[in-house]
C-alpha cells in the first residue's frame, strides 16, 4: 500500500507540474505578443527576444569575434515551449507593429520597463563604462619597508553585488590581513552600481573584458588571489584560466559548474540548476525566471522598476532605517542583464568549463572549493566535478549550511579560512608543488 501511495503521489505531482508549466508556456508566449505592442508604443520599435529561431539577441552581443566565449548560450534558443513550437508566434515574426520599426531611436541606457532613478542610471554618465569597484587599501604606513601588499579580487554571485563582500567579509579581516593585502570587491557587469547596457549580451568575454578594464589594467595587477561565490565562480575560473601565471590562489564557494563533455552542455546546466519543479518555492521561482523570458521581465518590472517603493515598505515593516544589503542588491539589475548573465555565464559557461579546468590542472593552480551540504541551489556534484578534473584541489564540505549561509551567518569562520588559504600558499615558494593539500579547518 505504501508503494502504491508513493506511486500515486508521484503521478499526481508529475501531472500537476506538467499542467502548471503548460499554462506558463502559454502565458509566456502571450506576453511575448503583449511586450511587442508595449515596446513599439513606448519606444517605437519592438525589442528582440529569444522566442524566435532568428532575429533574437544574436545581433545584440557586445562582444565580437568568432570565439565561443562571445557567443550567446544555446539555452536561450533551446528552451522548449509547446505553444512556440505550435507556431503561435509565427504571425508575430512577420508583423511590423504600426509600421514604425526603425523610426524611433531607442534609449540605449534603459528600457521603459526598467527603473530610471539616479542610482540605477548613474553608470550612464561614465563614458568609459567601467565597473564599480570597492578598493580597500592596506593600513597606512603598514607596508613601508616591507614587500608590496598582495591583491585579492572578490567576485559576487547572481543578483548580488560587491556589498556581499564589503558588508559580510571585509569587516572581519584581521589586522594582519588588512596590513598585507589590498582588496578589490567588484560589482559585476549588469549588477549593483556597474553599467547595465542594453546593447550587450553579458557573455563571459564581456565580463572578463570589463574586469580587465576596470581592475587588472588600471591597478597594474601582476599577481592576485581570487575569491568568488556562486555565479562568480564561473567567471573566476575563466579569469584564472586566462591568467594562469598571475593567479596565486582561487577560492570558490558553491560553484555552479557542470561537466561540458556532453552535447547541449548549456541546456544540461539549465535543467540541473532550474529544474521545472513546483516545490520547494525557491526552485519554482528559479525555474520561472530561467525558462520564461517574458514572465521574468514581468517580475523585474514589478520588483526592480519599483524597488524604491518596496524599500520604503520594508523599512516601515522592519522599522529599520537601513535595509540588509541582500534585500537591496536583489533589485539592482535589469531584466536584460540578469537574463543574459544567467544563460550566457552560468549555463553558457558549461561549454568551456572542461577547458578552463584543464588549463588550471596543467598550471597546478592552487584551488580551494567550499560548499554547504544543504545547498538547495547548486548541487554538491558541482564541487565533485571540479575535484575529478583537478585532483589536487581541496574540497571543504561545510555541514548544516546552504547556498548563502555557507558565508552569511558564519562570516568570521569564512574569513579565517580565507586568511589561512592565503597565508598557506604565500608560505610556498613558486618552486614548490602547488598541489599541496591544506589542513582542514
CSV table of C-alpha atoms in Angstrom, one decimal:
chain,number,residue,atom,x,y,z
A,1,UNK,CA,0.0,0.0,0.0
A,2,UNK,CA,2.9,2.4,0.8
A,3,UNK,CA,4.4,1.7,-2.6
A,4,UNK,CA,1.1,2.3,-4.4
A,5,UNK,CA,0.6,5.5,-2.4
A,6,UNK,CA,4.1,6.8,-3.3
A,7,UNK,CA,3.5,6.0,-7.0
A,8,UNK,CA,0.1,7.7,-6.9
A,9,UNK,CA,1.6,10.7,-5.2
A,10,UNK,CA,4.4,10.9,-7.7
A,11,UNK,CA,2.0,10.6,-10.7
A,12,UNK,CA,-0.2,13.4,-9.3
A,13,UNK,CA,2.8,15.6,-8.7
A,14,UNK,CA,4.1,15.0,-12.2
A,15,UNK,CA,0.7,15.7,-13.7
A,16,UNK,CA,0.2,18.9,-11.7
A,17,UNK,CA,3.7,20.1,-12.6
A,18,UNK,CA,3.1,19.4,-16.3
A,19,UNK,CA,-0.2,21.4,-16.2
A,20,UNK,CA,1.3,24.3,-14.3
A,21,UNK,CA,4.2,24.7,-16.7
A,22,UNK,CA,2.0,24.1,-19.7
A,23,UNK,CA,0.0,27.2,-18.6
A,24,UNK,CA,3.2,29.1,-18.0
A,25,UNK,CA,4.3,28.2,-21.6
A,26,UNK,CA,1.0,29.7,-22.9
A,27,UNK,CA,1.3,32.8,-20.6
A,28,UNK,CA,4.9,33.5,-21.7
A,29,UNK,CA,4.0,33.2,-25.4
A,30,UNK,CA,1.1,35.5,-24.9
A,31,UNK,CA,3.3,38.0,-23.1
A,32,UNK,CA,5.7,38.0,-26.0
A,33,UNK,CA,2.9,39.5,-28.1
A,34,UNK,CA,2.0,42.0,-25.4
A,35,UNK,CA,5.5,43.2,-24.9
A,36,UNK,CA,5.9,43.7,-28.7
A,37,UNK,CA,2.9,46.0,-28.5
A,38,UNK,CA,4.2,47.9,-25.5
A,39,UNK,CA,7.7,48.2,-26.7
A,40,UNK,CA,6.5,49.6,-30.0
A,41,UNK,CA,4.2,52.0,-28.3
A,42,UNK,CA,6.8,53.4,-25.8
A,43,UNK,CA,9.9,53.1,-27.9
A,44,UNK,CA,8.8,52.9,-31.5
A,45,UNK,CA,10.3,49.5,-32.1
A,46,UNK,CA,9.7,46.1,-30.6
A,47,UNK,CA,12.6,44.7,-28.5
A,48,UNK,CA,14.0,41.5,-30.0
A,49,UNK,CA,13.6,38.4,-27.9
A,50,UNK,CA,14.6,34.7,-27.9
A,51,UNK,CA,11.1,33.3,-28.7
A,52,UNK,CA,12.0,33.1,-32.4
A,53,UNK,CA,14.5,31.0,-34.3
A,54,UNK,CA,16.2,34.0,-35.7
A,55,UNK,CA,16.3,37.7,-35.1
A,56,UNK,CA,16.7,37.3,-31.4
A,57,UNK,CA,19.6,38.5,-29.3
A,58,UNK,CA,22.4,37.3,-31.5
A,59,UNK,CA,22.9,40.6,-33.2
A,60,UNK,CA,22.9,42.4,-29.9
A,61,UNK,CA,26.1,41.0,-28.4
A,62,UNK,CA,28.5,43.5,-27.1
A,63,UNK,CA,31.4,41.2,-28.0
A,64,UNK,CA,32.6,40.4,-31.5
A,65,UNK,CA,34.8,37.8,-32.9
A,66,UNK,CA,34.5,34.1,-33.7
A,67,UNK,CA,35.5,32.7,-30.3
A,68,UNK,CA,32.9,30.8,-28.4
A,69,UNK,CA,33.1,32.9,-25.3
A,70,UNK,CA,31.4,35.8,-27.2
A,71,UNK,CA,28.5,33.7,-28.4
A,72,UNK,CA,25.1,33.5,-26.7
A,73,UNK,CA,24.2,30.3,-25.0
A,74,UNK,CA,22.1,27.7,-26.8
A,75,UNK,CA,19.9,27.6,-23.7
A,76,UNK,CA,18.5,30.9,-24.9
A,77,UNK,CA,17.0,29.4,-28.0
A,78,UNK,CA,16.8,25.8,-26.9
A,79,UNK,CA,14.2,26.4,-24.1
A,80,UNK,CA,11.2,24.3,-25.2
A,81,UNK,CA,7.8,26.0,-25.3
A,82,UNK,CA,4.8,24.0,-26.6
A,83,UNK,CA,3.0,27.0,-28.0
A,84,UNK,CA,6.0,28.4,-29.8
A,85,UNK,CA,6.6,25.0,-31.4
A,86,UNK,CA,2.9,25.0,-32.5
A,87,UNK,CA,3.6,28.2,-34.4
A,88,UNK,CA,1.7,30.5,-32.1
A,89,UNK,CA,4.2,33.3,-32.7
A,90,UNK,CA,4.8,32.8,-36.4
A,91,UNK,CA,2.5,35.6,-37.4
A,92,UNK,CA,4.2,38.0,-35.0
A,93,UNK,CA,7.5,37.5,-36.7
A,94,UNK,CA,6.1,39.0,-39.9
A,95,UNK,CA,4.3,41.8,-38.2
A,96,UNK,CA,5.9,45.3,-38.2
A,97,UNK,CA,3.8,46.9,-35.5
A,98,UNK,CA,2.4,50.2,-36.7
A,99,UNK,CA,4.9,50.1,-39.5
A,100,UNK,CA,7.2,52.0,-37.1
A,101,UNK,CA,10.2,49.8,-36.7
A,102,UNK,CA,13.4,51.8,-37.0
A,103,UNK,CA,11.7,55.2,-37.0
A,104,UNK,CA,12.4,56.0,-33.3
A,105,UNK,CA,15.8,55.9,-31.7
A,106,UNK,CA,15.6,53.8,-28.6
A,107,UNK,CA,17.1,54.7,-25.3
A,108,UNK,CA,20.2,52.6,-25.1
A,109,UNK,CA,20.6,53.2,-21.3
A,110,UNK,CA,17.3,51.5,-20.3
A,111,UNK,CA,14.0,50.1,-21.4
A,112,UNK,CA,10.7,51.7,-20.4
A,113,UNK,CA,10.2,48.8,-18.1
A,114,UNK,CA,13.5,49.4,-16.2
A,115,UNK,CA,14.0,51.8,-13.3
A,116,UNK,CA,15.2,55.2,-14.2
A,117,UNK,CA,16.2,56.5,-10.7
A,118,UNK,CA,19.5,58.3,-10.3
A,119,UNK,CA,21.2,55.3,-8.6
A,120,UNK,CA,20.1,52.9,-11.4
A,121,UNK,CA,21.3,55.0,-14.3
A,122,UNK,CA,24.3,56.8,-12.7
A,123,UNK,CA,26.6,54.5,-14.7
A,124,UNK,CA,25.4,56.1,-17.9
A,125,UNK,CA,27.4,59.3,-17.1
A,126,UNK,CA,30.6,57.2,-17.1
A,127,UNK,CA,31.7,57.5,-20.7
A,128,UNK,CA,34.5,54.9,-20.0
A,129,UNK,CA,31.9,52.4,-18.9
A,130,UNK,CA,33.9,50.8,-16.1
A,131,UNK,CA,32.7,48.6,-13.3
A,132,UNK,CA,32.0,49.9,-9.8
A,133,UNK,CA,34.9,48.6,-7.7
A,134,UNK,CA,35.4,49.0,-3.9
A,135,UNK,CA,39.1,49.1,-3.1
A,136,UNK,CA,40.3,48.6,0.5
A,137,UNK,CA,44.0,49.6,0.6
A,138,UNK,CA,46.4,48.3,3.3
A,139,UNK,CA,46.6,50.2,6.5
A,140,UNK,CA,48.5,53.4,6.1
A,141,UNK,CA,52.2,53.1,6.7
A,142,UNK,CA,51.9,49.4,7.4
A,143,UNK,CA,53.8,48.2,4.3
A,144,UNK,CA,56.6,50.7,4.4
A,145,UNK,CA,59.9,49.0,4.2
A,146,UNK,CA,58.2,45.7,3.5
A,147,UNK,CA,57.2,43.8,0.4
A,148,UNK,CA,54.3,45.2,-1.6
A,149,UNK,CA,50.8,44.0,-0.5
A,150,UNK,CA,49.2,41.1,-2.3
A,151,UNK,CA,46.0,41.7,-4.2
A,152,UNK,CA,42.7,39.9,-3.8
A,153,UNK,CA,39.8,40.2,-6.2
A,154,UNK,CA,36.3,39.3,-4.9
A,155,UNK,CA,33.5,38.3,-7.3
A,156,UNK,CA,29.9,38.0,-6.1
A,157,UNK,CA,27.1,35.7,-7.2
A,158,UNK,CA,23.9,36.1,-9.1
A,159,UNK,CA,21.5,39.0,-8.1
A,160,UNK,CA,24.2,40.3,-5.7
A,161,UNK,CA,26.9,43.0,-5.6
A,162,UNK,CA,30.2,43.9,-4.0
A,163,UNK,CA,28.2,44.6,-0.8
A,164,UNK,CA,28.2,40.8,-0.3
A,165,UNK,CA,31.9,41.0,0.5
A,166,UNK,CA,32.3,44.6,1.9
A,167,UNK,CA,29.5,44.1,4.4
A,168,UNK,CA,29.9,40.5,5.4
A,169,UNK,CA,33.6,39.7,5.0
A,170,UNK,CA,35.8,42.8,4.9
A,171,UNK,CA,34.9,43.9,8.5
A,172,UNK,CA,36.1,40.6,9.8
A,173,UNK,CA,39.6,40.6,8.4
A,174,UNK,CA,42.4,40.6,11.0
A,175,UNK,CA,44.8,43.5,11.3
A,176,UNK,CA,47.5,41.3,9.7
A,177,UNK,CA,45.3,40.7,6.6
A,178,UNK,CA,44.4,44.4,6.4
A,179,UNK,CA,48.1,45.2,6.6
A,180,UNK,CA,49.4,42.8,3.9
A,181,UNK,CA,46.6,42.6,1.4
A,182,UNK,CA,44.8,45.0,-0.9
A,183,UNK,CA,41.1,44.0,-1.5
A,184,UNK,CA,39.0,44.6,-4.6
A,185,UNK,CA,35.3,43.9,-4.4
A,186,UNK,CA,33.7,44.2,-7.9
A,187,UNK,CA,30.1,44.9,-8.9
A,188,UNK,CA,29.9,42.6,-11.9
A,189,UNK,CA,28.7,43.9,-15.2
A,190,UNK,CA,24.9,44.3,-15.0
A,191,UNK,CA,24.6,44.3,-11.2
A,192,UNK,CA,24.9,46.8,-8.4
A,193,UNK,CA,26.3,50.2,-9.5
A,194,UNK,CA,28.1,48.8,-12.6
A,195,UNK,CA,26.9,49.5,-16.1
A,196,UNK,CA,23.9,47.7,-17.5
A,197,UNK,CA,24.0,48.5,-21.2
A,198,UNK,CA,21.2,47.2,-23.5
A,199,UNK,CA,23.5,46.5,-26.4
A,200,UNK,CA,25.3,43.8,-24.5
A,201,UNK,CA,24.5,40.1,-24.1
A,202,UNK,CA,26.7,39.7,-21.0
A,203,UNK,CA,28.8,36.8,-22.2
A,204,UNK,CA,31.8,35.5,-20.4
A,205,UNK,CA,34.0,37.6,-22.7
A,206,UNK,CA,32.1,40.7,-21.8
A,207,UNK,CA,32.5,40.1,-18.1
A,208,UNK,CA,36.2,39.2,-18.3
A,209,UNK,CA,36.9,42.3,-20.5
A,210,UNK,CA,35.2,44.6,-18.0
A,211,UNK,CA,37.2,43.1,-15.1
A,212,UNK,CA,40.4,43.6,-17.0
A,213,UNK,CA,39.4,47.2,-18.0
A,214,UNK,CA,38.3,48.1,-14.5
A,215,UNK,CA,40.6,46.3,-12.1
A,216,UNK,CA,43.6,44.4,-13.6
A,217,UNK,CA,44.9,47.0,-16.1
A,218,UNK,CA,44.3,50.3,-14.2
A,219,UNK,CA,45.7,48.9,-10.9
A,220,UNK,CA,48.5,47.1,-12.6
A,221,UNK,CA,47.9,43.7,-11.0
A,222,UNK,CA,50.7,41.4,-11.9
A,223,UNK,CA,49.5,38.8,-9.4
A,224,UNK,CA,46.3,38.3,-7.4
A,225,UNK,CA,44.2,35.9,-5.4
A,226,UNK,CA,40.6,35.2,-6.5
A,227,UNK,CA,37.6,34.7,-4.2
A,228,UNK,CA,34.2,34.0,-5.6
A,229,UNK,CA,30.7,32.8,-4.7
A,230,UNK,CA,28.1,31.1,-6.9
A,231,UNK,CA,27.9,32.6,-10.4
A,232,UNK,CA,31.1,34.5,-9.7
A,233,UNK,CA,32.9,31.1,-9.6
A,234,UNK,CA,32.4,30.6,-13.3
A,235,UNK,CA,33.9,34.0,-14.0
A,236,UNK,CA,36.7,33.4,-11.6
A,237,UNK,CA,37.7,30.1,-13.2
A,238,UNK,CA,37.6,31.7,-16.7
A,239,UNK,CA,39.8,34.6,-15.4
A,240,UNK,CA,42.2,32.2,-13.7
A,241,UNK,CA,42.5,30.1,-16.8
A,242,UNK,CA,43.4,33.2,-18.8
A,243,UNK,CA,45.9,34.5,-16.2
A,244,UNK,CA,47.4,31.2,-15.0
A,245,UNK,CA,50.8,32.8,-14.4
A,246,UNK,CA,49.3,35.7,-12.3
A,247,UNK,CA,46.7,33.9,-10.1
A,248,UNK,CA,48.1,32.9,-6.8
A,249,UNK,CA,45.1,31.1,-5.4
A,250,UNK,CA,41.4,30.5,-6.2
A,251,UNK,CA,38.8,30.1,-3.5
A,252,UNK,CA,35.4,29.3,-5.0
A,253,UNK,CA,32.3,28.8,-2.9
A,254,UNK,CA,29.2,26.9,-4.1
A,255,UNK,CA,30.4,26.8,-7.7
A,256,UNK,CA,27.6,26.1,-10.3
A,257,UNK,CA,29.9,24.0,-12.5
A,258,UNK,CA,28.8,21.1,-14.6
A,259,UNK,CA,30.8,18.8,-16.9
A,260,UNK,CA,30.8,20.0,-20.5
A,261,UNK,CA,31.7,16.8,-22.4
A,262,UNK,CA,28.0,16.1,-23.3
A,263,UNK,CA,26.3,17.8,-26.2
A,264,UNK,CA,24.0,20.7,-25.3
A,265,UNK,CA,26.0,21.4,-22.1
A,266,UNK,CA,24.3,24.7,-21.6
A,267,UNK,CA,20.8,23.1,-21.7
A,268,UNK,CA,22.0,20.4,-19.3
A,269,UNK,CA,23.2,23.1,-16.8
A,270,UNK,CA,19.9,24.9,-17.1
A,271,UNK,CA,17.9,21.7,-16.4
A,272,UNK,CA,20.1,21.0,-13.4
A,273,UNK,CA,20.0,24.4,-11.8
A,274,UNK,CA,16.5,25.4,-12.8
A,275,UNK,CA,14.6,22.1,-13.0
A,276,UNK,CA,10.9,22.6,-13.6
A,277,UNK,CA,9.6,21.8,-10.1
A,278,UNK,CA,6.7,23.2,-8.0
A,279,UNK,CA,8.5,22.6,-4.7
A,280,UNK,CA,10.4,24.0,-2.9
A,281,UNK,CA,9.2,27.6,-3.8
A,282,UNK,CA,12.8,28.7,-4.3
A,283,UNK,CA,13.4,26.2,-7.1
A,284,UNK,CA,10.0,27.0,-8.6
A,285,UNK,CA,10.9,30.7,-8.7
A,286,UNK,CA,14.3,29.9,-10.2
A,287,UNK,CA,12.6,27.8,-12.9
A,288,UNK,CA,10.1,30.5,-13.8
A,289,UNK,CA,12.8,33.2,-14.0
A,290,UNK,CA,15.2,31.0,-16.0
A,291,UNK,CA,12.9,29.4,-18.6
A,292,UNK,CA,10.4,32.2,-19.3
A,293,UNK,CA,11.9,35.3,-20.7
A,294,UNK,CA,8.7,37.5,-20.6
A,295,UNK,CA,7.4,36.2,-17.3
A,296,UNK,CA,10.8,37.1,-15.9
A,297,UNK,CA,10.5,40.6,-17.4
A,298,UNK,CA,7.1,41.0,-15.6
A,299,UNK,CA,8.7,40.1,-12.3
A,300,UNK,CA,11.6,42.5,-12.9
A,301,UNK,CA,9.1,45.2,-13.9
A,302,UNK,CA,7.2,44.7,-10.6
A,303,UNK,CA,10.2,44.4,-8.3
A,304,UNK,CA,13.2,46.2,-9.9
A,305,UNK,CA,11.4,49.1,-11.6
A,306,UNK,CA,9.6,49.9,-8.3
A,307,UNK,CA,12.5,49.0,-5.9
A,308,UNK,CA,12.3,52.4,-4.1
A,309,UNK,CA,8.7,51.7,-3.2
A,310,UNK,CA,9.5,48.2,-2.0
A,311,UNK,CA,12.4,49.5,0.0
A,312,UNK,CA,10.2,52.1,1.7
A,313,UNK,CA,7.6,49.4,2.6
A,314,UNK,CA,10.3,47.1,4.0
A,315,UNK,CA,11.7,50.0,6.1
A,316,UNK,CA,8.2,50.6,7.5
A,317,UNK,CA,7.6,46.9,8.2
A,318,UNK,CA,11.0,46.2,9.8
A,319,UNK,CA,11.2,49.7,11.4
A,320,UNK,CA,14.8,50.0,10.3
A,321,UNK,CA,16.4,53.0,8.6
A,322,UNK,CA,18.9,50.7,6.7
A,323,UNK,CA,17.9,47.5,5.0
A,324,UNK,CA,20.1,44.4,4.8
A,325,UNK,CA,22.4,44.7,1.8
A,326,UNK,CA,21.0,41.4,0.3
A,327,UNK,CA,17.5,42.9,0.2
A,328,UNK,CA,18.8,46.0,-1.7
A,329,UNK,CA,21.0,44.0,-4.0
A,330,UNK,CA,18.2,41.8,-5.1
A,331,UNK,CA,16.6,44.5,-7.3
A,332,UNK,CA,19.8,46.3,-8.5
A,333,UNK,CA,19.8,44.9,-12.0
A,334,UNK,CA,17.7,45.0,-15.2
A,335,UNK,CA,15.9,42.0,-16.7
A,336,UNK,CA,18.1,42.3,-19.7
A,337,UNK,CA,21.3,42.0,-17.7
A,338,UNK,CA,20.1,39.3,-15.3
A,339,UNK,CA,18.5,37.2,-18.1
A,340,UNK,CA,21.6,37.2,-20.3
A,341,UNK,CA,24.0,36.7,-17.4
A,342,UNK,CA,22.1,33.6,-16.2
A,343,UNK,CA,22.1,32.0,-19.6
A,344,UNK,CA,25.4,33.2,-21.1
A,345,UNK,CA,27.6,32.8,-17.9
A,346,UNK,CA,26.0,30.2,-15.7
A,347,UNK,CA,24.6,28.0,-18.5
A,348,UNK,CA,26.8,29.0,-21.4
A,349,UNK,CA,29.9,28.7,-19.3
A,350,UNK,CA,29.4,25.0,-19.0
A,351,UNK,CA,30.7,24.6,-22.6
A,352,UNK,CA,34.1,26.0,-21.6
A,353,UNK,CA,34.4,24.5,-18.1
A,354,UNK,CA,36.5,21.5,-19.1
A,355,UNK,CA,38.9,23.7,-21.0
A,356,UNK,CA,39.3,26.1,-18.0
A,357,UNK,CA,39.9,23.2,-15.6
A,358,UNK,CA,42.4,21.5,-17.9
A,359,UNK,CA,44.4,24.7,-18.1
A,360,UNK,CA,44.3,25.1,-14.3
A,361,UNK,CA,45.2,21.4,-13.8
A,362,UNK,CA,48.3,21.8,-16.0
A,363,UNK,CA,49.4,25.0,-14.3
A,364,UNK,CA,49.0,23.3,-10.9
A,365,UNK,CA,46.8,26.2,-9.8
A,366,UNK,CA,46.0,26.4,-6.1
A,367,UNK,CA,42.3,25.8,-5.8
A,368,UNK,CA,40.1,25.6,-2.7
A,369,UNK,CA,36.4,24.7,-3.0
A,370,UNK,CA,33.9,25.4,-0.2
A,371,UNK,CA,30.3,24.1,-0.4
A,372,UNK,CA,27.5,23.7,2.1
A,373,UNK,CA,26.0,20.2,2.4
A,374,UNK,CA,22.4,21.7,2.5
A,375,UNK,CA,22.8,23.8,-0.7
A,376,UNK,CA,19.4,23.6,-2.5
A,377,UNK,CA,20.5,25.9,-5.3
A,378,UNK,CA,23.8,24.3,-6.5
A,379,UNK,CA,24.2,20.5,-6.0
A,380,UNK,CA,27.2,19.1,-4.3
A,381,UNK,CA,28.1,17.2,-7.5
A,382,UNK,CA,29.3,20.5,-8.9
A,383,UNK,CA,32.2,20.6,-6.5
A,384,UNK,CA,32.8,16.9,-7.1
A,385,UNK,CA,33.0,17.6,-10.8
A,386,UNK,CA,35.9,20.1,-10.3
A,387,UNK,CA,37.7,17.7,-7.9
A,388,UNK,CA,37.5,15.0,-10.6
A,389,UNK,CA,39.1,17.3,-13.1
A,390,UNK,CA,41.6,18.8,-10.7
A,391,UNK,CA,42.6,16.1,-8.2
A,392,UNK,CA,44.9,18.4,-6.2
A,393,UNK,CA,42.1,20.8,-5.5
A,394,UNK,CA,40.9,20.9,-1.9
A,395,UNK,CA,37.2,20.5,-1.2
A,396,UNK,CA,35.7,21.5,2.1
A,397,UNK,CA,32.1,20.4,2.7
A,398,UNK,CA,30.6,22.6,5.5
A,399,UNK,CA,27.8,20.8,7.4
A,400,UNK,CA,24.3,22.3,8.0
A,401,UNK,CA,24.6,25.4,5.8
A,402,UNK,CA,23.1,26.3,2.4
A,403,UNK,CA,23.9,28.3,-0.6
A,404,UNK,CA,24.4,31.7,1.0
A,405,UNK,CA,24.6,30.7,4.7
A,406,UNK,CA,27.9,29.0,3.8
A,407,UNK,CA,29.2,32.6,4.2
A,408,UNK,CA,26.4,34.7,5.7
A,409,UNK,CA,25.9,33.8,9.4
A,410,UNK,CA,29.4,32.4,9.6
A,411,UNK,CA,31.4,35.3,8.3
A,412,UNK,CA,34.2,35.1,10.9
A,413,UNK,CA,34.9,31.4,10.2
A,414,UNK,CA,34.8,32.0,6.4
A,415,UNK,CA,37.2,35.0,6.7
A,416,UNK,CA,39.6,33.0,8.9
A,417,UNK,CA,39.6,30.3,6.2
A,418,UNK,CA,40.5,32.9,3.5
A,419,UNK,CA,43.4,34.2,5.6
A,420,UNK,CA,44.5,30.6,6.2
A,421,UNK,CA,44.5,29.9,2.5
A,422,UNK,CA,46.4,33.0,1.5
A,423,UNK,CA,49.0,32.5,4.3
A,424,UNK,CA,49.5,28.8,3.5
A,425,UNK,CA,50.0,29.5,-0.2
A,426,UNK,CA,52.2,32.5,0.5
A,427,UNK,CA,54.5,30.3,2.5
A,428,UNK,CA,55.0,28.1,-0.6
A,429,UNK,CA,57.7,29.3,-2.9
A,430,UNK,CA,56.9,29.2,-6.7
A,431,UNK,CA,59.3,26.3,-6.9
A,432,UNK,CA,57.2,24.1,-4.6
A,433,UNK,CA,54.4,21.8,-5.6
A,434,UNK,CA,51.1,23.8,-6.0
A,435,UNK,CA,49.1,20.7,-5.3
A,436,UNK,CA,49.9,20.7,-1.6
A,437,UNK,CA,46.7,19.9,0.3
A,438,UNK,CA,45.6,22.4,3.0
A,439,UNK,CA,44.7,21.4,6.5
A,440,UNK,CA,41.0,21.1,7.2
A,441,UNK,CA,39.5,23.8,9.4
